[in-house]
């Protein structure tokens, strides 16, 4: 049985940004951060959905600058620490320095699950800046536990104090979560924590997060009302209740978390975050959750079914950073449809 005291990182203001096309205002960020701080959650992550430097043509522009969001969150919170996400290649050491100047205390460095080596410089620099440093292995469902362990060891050797198994596609079931978290826990030095980040595409984010804790994870990600890419993340208020019943101390106060989800986040949702036919297809086909709104847009533009786009992306094993492939696949499917119709 895993550790009974864990720390939760809330990602409403970062992963949740995908679900609102990165359009929260600074005032939204203040309201959500204030409500989160009152829940007692340990860490609040904020930034563009794709991390520092994400605001761009490729990933979509944020409503406000990342420094403005981070400054607003840092000014608002009294108890929680503030984190930013950084994907090397999208964000640079310079972005990280500017983020540190706003007052954040935690940086999470994310790479595809086979590319930990590109995180060395960022993790090293983050430690030198005195930031609590987390490694984040995205699309962890794509490789066997042994490969994930080798990548996690690299992040730990660069200085990461926690390494996350990240189910970016919401494609994992409890057995796989247990296997991968156990493998990392056994392979990493005791002082390096193991974390887990879920997406609810198959409807099992809470069960997977609980399985992760039972397997030794001491860091879990969640978001208010599950706001996040695809079918969203582990809902913070649900996880807080489930964890309490399971005897796990998350430090999250249940009623304030429920109230923050209902009163502060749900009214700000651009569309409901749910396991519907398209987000369910992401979990089923193993596709990066942040492709959801891009796939909807391409489906509409080229007159094809978003599910067909996602299944094809899954077959091609497309990963984060290959957003341009969504349009390529949609164009191809539209052409096939045209040829099929002409042949009839
Ligand atoms: C950039 C991604 O949204 C990071 C993440 O939350 C995931 O891979 O899941
Ligand atoms: Mn995510």
PDB file of N, CA, C and O in Angstrom, residues 130-197:
ATOM      1  N   UNK A 130      16.839  27.409  -7.965  1.00  0.00           N
ATOM      2  CA  UNK A 130      16.205  27.112  -6.674  1.00  0.00           C
ATOM      3  C   UNK A 130      14.742  26.721  -6.782  1.00  0.00           C
ATOM      4  O   UNK A 130      14.012  26.737  -5.792  1.00  0.00           O
ATOM      5  N   UNK A 131      14.305  26.384  -8.017  1.00  0.00           N
ATOM      6  CA  UNK A 131      12.904  25.977  -8.186  1.00  0.00           C
ATOM      7  C   UNK A 131      12.743  24.500  -7.838  1.00  0.00           C
ATOM      8  O   UNK A 131      13.641  23.690  -8.132  1.00  0.00           O
ATOM      9  N   UNK A 132      11.627  24.158  -7.211  1.00  0.00           N
ATOM     10  CA  UNK A 132      11.316  22.739  -7.046  1.00  0.00           C
ATOM     11  C   UNK A 132      11.077  22.198  -8.458  1.00  0.00           C
ATOM     12  O   UNK A 132      10.344  22.801  -9.249  1.00  0.00           O
ATOM     13  N   UNK A 133      11.723  21.092  -8.803  1.00  0.00           N
ATOM     14  CA  UNK A 133      11.767  20.676 -10.206  1.00  0.00           C
ATOM     15  C   UNK A 133      11.181  19.285 -10.414  1.00  0.00           C
ATOM     16  O   UNK A 133      11.566  18.321  -9.748  1.00  0.00           O
ATOM     17  N   UNK A 134      10.247  19.236 -11.348  1.00  0.00           N
ATOM     18  CA  UNK A 134       9.488  18.005 -11.606  1.00  0.00           C
ATOM     19  C   UNK A 134       9.687  17.596 -13.063  1.00  0.00           C
ATOM     20  O   UNK A 134       9.644  18.437 -13.957  1.00  0.00           O
ATOM     21  N   UNK A 135       9.899  16.308 -13.298  1.00  0.00           N
ATOM     22  CA  UNK A 135       9.954  15.778 -14.673  1.00  0.00           C
ATOM     23  C   UNK A 135       8.607  15.158 -15.013  1.00  0.00           C
ATOM     24  O   UNK A 135       7.959  14.563 -14.150  1.00  0.00           O
ATOM     25  N   UNK A 136       8.188  15.274 -16.283  1.00  0.00           N
ATOM     26  CA  UNK A 136       6.818  14.939 -16.671  1.00  0.00           C
ATOM     27  C   UNK A 136       6.898  14.123 -17.961  1.00  0.00           C
ATOM     28  O   UNK A 136       7.193  14.681 -19.024  1.00  0.00           O
ATOM     29  N   UNK A 137       6.700  12.809 -17.870  1.00  0.00           N
ATOM     30  CA  UNK A 137       6.876  11.942 -19.056  1.00  0.00           C
ATOM     31  C   UNK A 137       5.536  11.744 -19.763  1.00  0.00           C
ATOM     32  O   UNK A 137       4.725  10.897 -19.377  1.00  0.00           O
ATOM     33  N   UNK A 138       5.326  12.539 -20.818  1.00  0.00           N
ATOM     34  CA  UNK A 138       4.025  12.552 -21.498  1.00  0.00           C
ATOM     35  C   UNK A 138       3.824  11.292 -22.352  1.00  0.00           C
ATOM     36  O   UNK A 138       4.772  10.673 -22.800  1.00  0.00           O
ATOM     37  N   UNK A 139       2.545  10.980 -22.581  1.00  0.00           N
ATOM     38  CA  UNK A 139       2.135   9.831 -23.424  1.00  0.00           C
ATOM     39  C   UNK A 139       2.756   8.529 -22.903  1.00  0.00           C
ATOM     40  O   UNK A 139       3.202   7.666 -23.680  1.00  0.00           O
ATOM     41  N   UNK A 140       2.754   8.383 -21.576  1.00  0.00           N
ATOM     42  CA  UNK A 140       3.404   7.225 -20.937  1.00  0.00           C
ATOM     43  C   UNK A 140       2.780   5.881 -21.329  1.00  0.00           C
ATOM     44  O   UNK A 140       3.367   4.833 -21.064  1.00  0.00           O
ATOM     45  N   UNK A 141       1.597   5.921 -21.948  1.00  0.00           N
ATOM     46  CA  UNK A 141       0.981   4.635 -22.364  1.00  0.00           C
ATOM     47  C   UNK A 141       1.718   4.025 -23.567  1.00  0.00           C
ATOM     48  O   UNK A 141       1.542   2.854 -23.852  1.00  0.00           O
ATOM     49  N   UNK A 142       2.547   4.840 -24.249  1.00  0.00           N
ATOM     50  CA  UNK A 142       3.120   4.381 -25.527  1.00  0.00           C
ATOM     51  C   UNK A 142       4.325   3.455 -25.388  1.00  0.00           C
ATOM     52  O   UNK A 142       4.753   2.854 -26.375  1.00  0.00           O
ATOM     53  N   UNK A 143       4.896   3.382 -24.186  1.00  0.00           N
ATOM     54  CA  UNK A 143       6.100   2.547 -24.035  1.00  0.00           C
ATOM     55  C   UNK A 143       5.932   1.579 -22.860  1.00  0.00           C
ATOM     56  O   UNK A 143       5.198   1.870 -21.903  1.00  0.00           O
ATOM     57  N   UNK A 144       6.640   0.438 -22.889  1.00  0.00           N
ATOM     58  CA  UNK A 144       6.572  -0.479 -21.756  1.00  0.00           C
ATOM     59  C   UNK A 144       7.225   0.126 -20.505  1.00  0.00           C
ATOM     60  O   UNK A 144       8.023   1.078 -20.608  1.00  0.00           O
ATOM     61  N   UNK A 145       6.897  -0.447 -19.351  1.00  0.00           N
ATOM     62  CA  UNK A 145       7.386   0.085 -18.071  1.00  0.00           C
ATOM     63  C   UNK A 145       8.914   0.203 -18.049  1.00  0.00           C
ATOM     64  O   UNK A 145       9.458   1.170 -17.521  1.00  0.00           O
ATOM     65  N   UNK A 146       9.607  -0.773 -18.645  1.00  0.00           N
ATOM     66  CA  UNK A 146      11.074  -0.768 -18.622  1.00  0.00           C
ATOM     67  C   UNK A 146      11.644   0.468 -19.302  1.00  0.00           C
ATOM     68  O   UNK A 146      12.622   1.067 -18.820  1.00  0.00           O
ATOM     69  N   UNK A 147      11.043   0.861 -20.417  1.00  0.00           N
ATOM     70  CA  UNK A 147      11.520   2.052 -21.147  1.00  0.00           C
ATOM     71  C   UNK A 147      11.238   3.300 -20.310  1.00  0.00           C
ATOM     72  O   UNK A 147      12.096   4.190 -20.173  1.00  0.00           O
ATOM     73  N   UNK A 148      10.044   3.344 -19.732  1.00  0.00           N
ATOM     74  CA  UNK A 148       9.664   4.511 -18.923  1.00  0.00           C
ATOM     75  C   UNK A 148      10.626   4.684 -17.741  1.00  0.00           C
ATOM     76  O   UNK A 148      11.025   5.803 -17.409  1.00  0.00           O
ATOM     77  N   UNK A 149      11.011   3.563 -17.143  1.00  0.00           N
ATOM     78  CA  UNK A 149      11.948   3.599 -16.008  1.00  0.00           C
ATOM     79  C   UNK A 149      13.273   4.229 -16.453  1.00  0.00           C
ATOM     80  O   UNK A 149      13.820   5.092 -15.755  1.00  0.00           O
ATOM     81  N   UNK A 150      13.794   3.816 -17.610  1.00  0.00           N
ATOM     82  CA  UNK A 150      15.078   4.369 -18.070  1.00  0.00           C
ATOM     83  C   UNK A 150      14.967   5.870 -18.285  1.00  0.00           C
ATOM     84  O   UNK A 150      15.884   6.638 -17.955  1.00  0.00           O
ATOM     85  N   UNK A 151      13.846   6.325 -18.852  1.00  0.00           N
ATOM     86  CA  UNK A 151      13.652   7.759 -19.096  1.00  0.00           C
ATOM     87  C   UNK A 151      13.503   8.515 -17.766  1.00  0.00           C
ATOM     88  O   UNK A 151      14.041   9.602 -17.595  1.00  0.00           O
ATOM     89  N   UNK A 152      12.780   7.894 -16.828  1.00  0.00           N
ATOM     90  CA  UNK A 152      12.591   8.529 -15.511  1.00  0.00           C
ATOM     91  C   UNK A 152      13.936   8.663 -14.795  1.00  0.00           C
ATOM     92  O   UNK A 152      14.217   9.686 -14.155  1.00  0.00           O
ATOM     93  N   UNK A 153      14.767   7.639 -14.920  1.00  0.00           N
ATOM     94  CA  UNK A 153      16.096   7.686 -14.269  1.00  0.00           C
ATOM     95  C   UNK A 153      16.914   8.833 -14.840  1.00  0.00           C
ATOM     96  O   UNK A 153      17.672   9.495 -14.123  1.00  0.00           O
ATOM     97  N   UNK A 154      16.787   9.068 -16.155  1.00  0.00           N
ATOM     98  CA  UNK A 154      17.533  10.196 -16.753  1.00  0.00           C
ATOM     99  C   UNK A 154      17.082  11.503 -16.108  1.00  0.00           C
ATOM    100  O   UNK A 154      17.907  12.312 -15.679  1.00  0.00           O
ATOM    101  N   UNK A 155      15.753  11.701 -16.021  1.00  0.00           N
ATOM    102  CA  UNK A 155      15.257  12.967 -15.439  1.00  0.00           C
ATOM    103  C   UNK A 155      15.763  13.115 -14.001  1.00  0.00           C
ATOM    104  O   UNK A 155      16.170  14.204 -13.590  1.00  0.00           O
ATOM    105  N   UNK A 156      15.728  12.015 -13.247  1.00  0.00           N
ATOM    106  CA  UNK A 156      16.204  12.075 -11.858  1.00  0.00           C
ATOM    107  C   UNK A 156      17.690  12.416 -11.828  1.00  0.00           C
ATOM    108  O   UNK A 156      18.143  13.213 -10.998  1.00  0.00           O
ATOM    109  N   UNK A 157      18.452  11.836 -12.761  1.00  0.00           N
ATOM    110  CA  UNK A 157      19.906  12.102 -12.762  1.00  0.00           C
ATOM    111  C   UNK A 157      20.206  13.557 -13.131  1.00  0.00           C
ATOM    112  O   UNK A 157      21.220  14.108 -12.731  1.00  0.00           O
ATOM    113  N   UNK A 158      19.306  14.213 -13.872  1.00  0.00           N
ATOM    114  CA  UNK A 158      19.513  15.637 -14.213  1.00  0.00           C
ATOM    115  C   UNK A 158      19.151  16.551 -13.038  1.00  0.00           C
ATOM    116  O   UNK A 158      19.440  17.738 -13.063  1.00  0.00           O
ATOM    117  N   UNK A 159      18.423  15.974 -12.047  1.00  0.00           N
ATOM    118  CA  UNK A 159      18.064  16.780 -10.869  1.00  0.00           C
ATOM    119  C   UNK A 159      16.568  16.861 -10.585  1.00  0.00           C
ATOM    120  O   UNK A 159      16.173  17.578  -9.644  1.00  0.00           O
ATOM    121  N   UNK A 160      15.731  16.154 -11.347  1.00  0.00           N
ATOM    122  CA  UNK A 160      14.283  16.206 -11.068  1.00  0.00           C
ATOM    123  C   UNK A 160      14.018  15.598  -9.690  1.00  0.00           C
ATOM    124  O   UNK A 160      14.537  14.529  -9.367  1.00  0.00           O
ATOM    125  N   UNK A 161      13.206  16.294  -8.895  1.00  0.00           N
ATOM    126  CA  UNK A 161      12.913  15.819  -7.534  1.00  0.00           C
ATOM    127  C   UNK A 161      11.654  14.953  -7.490  1.00  0.00           C
ATOM    128  O   UNK A 161      11.385  14.280  -6.511  1.00  0.00           O
ATOM    129  N   UNK A 162      10.896  15.014  -8.569  1.00  0.00           N
ATOM    130  CA  UNK A 162       9.723  14.153  -8.751  1.00  0.00           C
ATOM    131  C   UNK A 162       9.684  13.790 -10.232  1.00  0.00           C
ATOM    132  O   UNK A 162      10.043  14.612 -11.071  1.00  0.00           O
ATOM    133  N   UNK A 163       9.260  12.574 -10.547  1.00  0.00           N
ATOM    134  CA  UNK A 163       9.033  12.221 -11.954  1.00  0.00           C
ATOM    135  C   UNK A 163       7.608  11.678 -12.085  1.00  0.00           C
ATOM    136  O   UNK A 163       7.181  10.830 -11.300  1.00  0.00           O
ATOM    137  N   UNK A 164       6.906  12.202 -13.071  1.00  0.00           N
ATOM    138  CA  UNK A 164       5.497  11.837 -13.298  1.00  0.00           C
ATOM    139  C   UNK A 164       5.314  10.830 -14.428  1.00  0.00           C
ATOM    140  O   UNK A 164       5.924  10.956 -15.496  1.00  0.00           O
ATOM    141  N   UNK A 165       4.423   9.881 -14.192  1.00  0.00           N
ATOM    142  CA  UNK A 165       3.835   9.062 -15.264  1.00  0.00           C
ATOM    143  C   UNK A 165       2.644   9.895 -15.753  1.00  0.00           C
ATOM    144  O   UNK A 165       1.762  10.224 -14.959  1.00  0.00           O
ATOM    145  N   UNK A 166       2.649  10.255 -17.031  1.00  0.00           N
ATOM    146  CA  UNK A 166       1.613  11.155 -17.552  1.00  0.00           C
ATOM    147  C   UNK A 166       0.769  10.418 -18.593  1.00  0.00           C
ATOM    148  O   UNK A 166       1.269  10.027 -19.655  1.00  0.00           O
ATOM    149  N   UNK A 167      -0.493  10.240 -18.265  1.00  0.00           N
ATOM    150  CA  UNK A 167      -1.397   9.561 -19.206  1.00  0.00           C
ATOM    151  C   UNK A 167      -2.080  10.615 -20.075  1.00  0.00           C
ATOM    152  O   UNK A 167      -3.285  10.876 -19.954  1.00  0.00           O
ATOM    153  N   UNK A 168      -1.289  11.215 -20.952  1.00  0.00           N
ATOM    154  CA  UNK A 168      -1.753  12.342 -21.777  1.00  0.00           C
ATOM    155  C   UNK A 168      -2.959  11.990 -22.630  1.00  0.00           C
ATOM    156  O   UNK A 168      -3.753  12.860 -22.981  1.00  0.00           O
ATOM    157  N   UNK A 169      -3.065  10.731 -23.030  1.00  0.00           N
ATOM    158  CA  UNK A 169      -4.149  10.311 -23.922  1.00  0.00           C
ATOM    159  C   UNK A 169      -5.333   9.742 -23.144  1.00  0.00           C
ATOM    160  O   UNK A 169      -6.336   9.364 -23.759  1.00  0.00           O
ATOM    161  N   UNK A 170      -5.217   9.674 -21.832  1.00  0.00           N
ATOM    162  CA  UNK A 170      -6.280   9.047 -21.045  1.00  0.00           C
ATOM    163  C   UNK A 170      -6.547   7.641 -21.549  1.00  0.00           C
ATOM    164  O   UNK A 170      -7.693   7.198 -21.652  1.00  0.00           O
ATOM    165  N   UNK A 171      -5.474   6.919 -21.862  1.00  0.00           N
ATOM    166  CA  UNK A 171      -5.599   5.605 -22.513  1.00  0.00           C
ATOM    167  C   UNK A 171      -5.283   4.449 -21.571  1.00  0.00           C
ATOM    168  O   UNK A 171      -5.372   3.288 -21.964  1.00  0.00           O
ATOM    169  N   UNK A 172      -4.865   4.786 -20.337  1.00  0.00           N
ATOM    170  CA  UNK A 172      -4.411   3.717 -19.434  1.00  0.00           C
ATOM    171  C   UNK A 172      -5.530   3.248 -18.516  1.00  0.00           C
ATOM    172  O   UNK A 172      -6.383   4.026 -18.117  1.00  0.00           O
ATOM    173  N   UNK A 173      -5.478   1.956 -18.171  1.00  0.00           N
ATOM    174  CA  UNK A 173      -6.390   1.409 -17.162  1.00  0.00           C
ATOM    175  C   UNK A 173      -5.597   1.168 -15.875  1.00  0.00           C
ATOM    176  O   UNK A 173      -4.377   1.296 -15.856  1.00  0.00           O
ATOM    177  N   UNK A 174      -6.290   0.784 -14.826  1.00  0.00           N
ATOM    178  CA  UNK A 174      -5.664   0.730 -13.499  1.00  0.00           C
ATOM    179  C   UNK A 174      -4.444  -0.201 -13.437  1.00  0.00           C
ATOM    180  O   UNK A 174      -3.449   0.111 -12.785  1.00  0.00           O
ATOM    181  N   UNK A 175      -4.530  -1.356 -14.099  1.00  0.00           N
ATOM    182  CA  UNK A 175      -3.424  -2.318 -14.040  1.00  0.00           C
ATOM    183  C   UNK A 175      -2.138  -1.709 -14.590  1.00  0.00           C
ATOM    184  O   UNK A 175      -1.050  -1.866 -14.023  1.00  0.00           O
ATOM    185  N   UNK A 176      -2.271  -1.001 -15.706  1.00  0.00           N
ATOM    186  CA  UNK A 176      -1.096  -0.376 -16.333  1.00  0.00           C
ATOM    187  C   UNK A 176      -0.547   0.747 -15.456  1.00  0.00           C
ATOM    188  O   UNK A 176       0.673   0.917 -15.328  1.00  0.00           O
ATOM    189  N   UNK A 177      -1.451   1.511 -14.847  1.00  0.00           N
ATOM    190  CA  UNK A 177      -1.003   2.595 -13.955  1.00  0.00           C
ATOM    191  C   UNK A 177      -0.207   1.988 -12.797  1.00  0.00           C
ATOM    192  O   UNK A 177       0.896   2.440 -12.472  1.00  0.00           O
ATOM    193  N   UNK A 178      -0.785   0.939 -12.196  1.00  0.00           N
ATOM    194  CA  UNK A 178      -0.107   0.284 -11.061  1.00  0.00           C
ATOM    195  C   UNK A 178       1.270  -0.213 -11.488  1.00  0.00           C
ATOM    196  O   UNK A 178       2.269   0.005 -10.809  1.00  0.00           O
ATOM    197  N   UNK A 179       1.322  -0.858 -12.650  1.00  0.00           N
ATOM    198  CA  UNK A 179       2.589  -1.448 -13.126  1.00  0.00           C
ATOM    199  C   UNK A 179       3.649  -0.360 -13.327  1.00  0.00           C
ATOM    200  O   UNK A 179       4.795  -0.491 -12.870  1.00  0.00           O
ATOM    201  N   UNK A 180       3.264   0.724 -13.979  1.00  0.00           N
ATOM    202  CA  UNK A 180       4.252   1.751 -14.327  1.00  0.00           C
ATOM    203  C   UNK A 180       4.676   2.568 -13.104  1.00  0.00           C
ATOM    204  O   UNK A 180       5.857   2.864 -12.923  1.00  0.00           O
ATOM    205  N   UNK A 181       3.718   2.894 -12.247  1.00  0.00           N
ATOM    206  CA  UNK A 181       4.080   3.652 -11.041  1.00  0.00           C
ATOM    207  C   UNK A 181       4.961   2.783 -10.137  1.00  0.00           C
ATOM    208  O   UNK A 181       5.983   3.253  -9.599  1.00  0.00           O
ATOM    209  N   UNK A 182       4.608   1.511  -9.989  1.00  0.00           N
ATOM    210  CA  UNK A 182       5.427   0.606  -9.162  1.00  0.00           C
ATOM    211  C   UNK A 182       6.847   0.518  -9.722  1.00  0.00           C
ATOM    212  O   UNK A 182       7.832   0.577  -8.975  1.00  0.00           O
ATOM    213  N   UNK A 183       6.948   0.396 -11.044  1.00  0.00           N
ATOM    214  CA  UNK A 183       8.271   0.256 -11.674  1.00  0.00           C
ATOM    215  C   UNK A 183       9.136   1.487 -11.396  1.00  0.00           C
ATOM    216  O   UNK A 183      10.319   1.371 -11.050  1.00  0.00           O
ATOM    217  N   UNK A 184       8.529   2.677 -11.506  1.00  0.00           N
ATOM    218  CA  UNK A 184       9.304   3.903 -11.238  1.00  0.00           C
ATOM    219  C   UNK A 184       9.666   3.986  -9.756  1.00  0.00           C
ATOM    220  O   UNK A 184      10.800   4.315  -9.400  1.00  0.00           O
ATOM    221  N   UNK A 185       8.700   3.656  -8.907  1.00  0.00           N
ATOM    222  CA  UNK A 185       8.947   3.749  -7.447  1.00  0.00           C
ATOM    223  C   UNK A 185      10.120   2.845  -7.060  1.00  0.00           C
ATOM    224  O   UNK A 185      10.963   3.217  -6.261  1.00  0.00           O
ATOM    225  N   UNK A 186      10.141   1.638  -7.640  1.00  0.00           N
ATOM    226  CA  UNK A 186      11.205   0.698  -7.277  1.00  0.00           C
ATOM    227  C   UNK A 186      12.564   1.111  -7.858  1.00  0.00           C
ATOM    228  O   UNK A 186      13.603   0.843  -7.255  1.00  0.00           O
ATOM    229  N   UNK A 187      12.559   1.783  -9.008  1.00  0.00           N
ATOM    230  CA  UNK A 187      13.823   2.077  -9.692  1.00  0.00           C
ATOM    231  C   UNK A 187      14.462   3.405  -9.266  1.00  0.00           C
ATOM    232  O   UNK A 187      15.679   3.570  -9.384  1.00  0.00           O
ATOM    233  N   UNK A 188      13.635   4.344  -8.794  1.00  0.00           N
ATOM    234  CA  UNK A 188      14.184   5.679  -8.494  1.00  0.00           C
ATOM    235  C   UNK A 188      14.665   5.744  -7.046  1.00  0.00           C
ATOM    236  O   UNK A 188      14.149   5.033  -6.180  1.00  0.00           O
ATOM    237  N   UNK A 189      15.649   6.607  -6.758  1.00  0.00           N
ATOM    238  CA  UNK A 189      16.085   6.780  -5.369  1.00  0.00           C
ATOM    239  C   UNK A 189      14.898   7.198  -4.489  1.00  0.00           C
ATOM    240  O   UNK A 189      13.983   7.869  -4.973  1.00  0.00           O
ATOM    241  N   UNK A 190      14.936   6.817  -3.201  1.00  0.00           N
ATOM    242  CA  UNK A 190      13.810   7.092  -2.282  1.00  0.00           C
ATOM    243  C   UNK A 190      13.434   8.570  -2.247  1.00  0.00           C
ATOM    244  O   UNK A 190      12.270   8.917  -2.083  1.00  0.00           O
ATOM    245  N   UNK A 191      14.447   9.440  -2.375  1.00  0.00           N
ATOM    246  CA  UNK A 191      14.150  10.880  -2.220  1.00  0.00           C
ATOM    247  C   UNK A 191      13.451  11.470  -3.461  1.00  0.00           C
ATOM    248  O   UNK A 191      12.977  12.600  -3.421  1.00  0.00           O
ATOM    249  N   UNK A 192      13.393  10.718  -4.553  1.00  0.00           N
ATOM    250  CA  UNK A 192      12.693  11.205  -5.753  1.00  0.00           C
ATOM    251  C   UNK A 192      11.247  10.703  -5.688  1.00  0.00           C
ATOM    252  O   UNK A 192      11.005   9.500  -5.626  1.00  0.00           O
ATOM    253  N   UNK A 193      10.313  11.639  -5.700  1.00  0.00           N
ATOM    254  CA  UNK A 193       8.905  11.241  -5.620  1.00  0.00           C
ATOM    255  C   UNK A 193       8.400  10.808  -6.989  1.00  0.00           C
ATOM    256  O   UNK A 193       8.946  11.188  -8.030  1.00  0.00           O
ATOM    257  N   UNK A 194       7.320  10.011  -6.972  1.00  0.00           N
ATOM    258  CA  UNK A 194       6.666   9.600  -8.230  1.00  0.00           C
ATOM    259  C   UNK A 194       5.284  10.245  -8.260  1.00  0.00           C
ATOM    260  O   UNK A 194       4.585  10.294  -7.238  1.00  0.00           O
ATOM    261  N   UNK A 195       4.928  10.773  -9.426  1.00  0.00           N
ATOM    262  CA  UNK A 195       3.621  11.417  -9.582  1.00  0.00           C
ATOM    263  C   UNK A 195       2.814  10.767 -10.690  1.00  0.00           C
ATOM    264  O   UNK A 195       3.346   9.982 -11.495  1.00  0.00           O
ATOM    265  N   UNK A 196       1.531  11.117 -10.737  1.00  0.00           N
ATOM    266  CA  UNK A 196       0.660  10.589 -11.803  1.00  0.00           C
ATOM    267  C   UNK A 196      -0.308  11.679 -12.246  1.00  0.00           C
ATOM    268  O   UNK A 196      -0.915  12.363 -11.420  1.00  0.00           O
ATOM    269  N   UNK A 197      -0.460  11.807 -13.571  1.00  0.00           N
ATOM    270  CA  UNK A 197      -1.348  12.807 -14.191  1.00  0.00           C
ATOM    271  C   UNK A 197      -2.296  12.061 -15.124  1.00  0.00           C
ATOM    272  O   UNK A 197      -1.847  11.354 -16.027  1.00  0.00           O
TER     273      UNK A 197
END
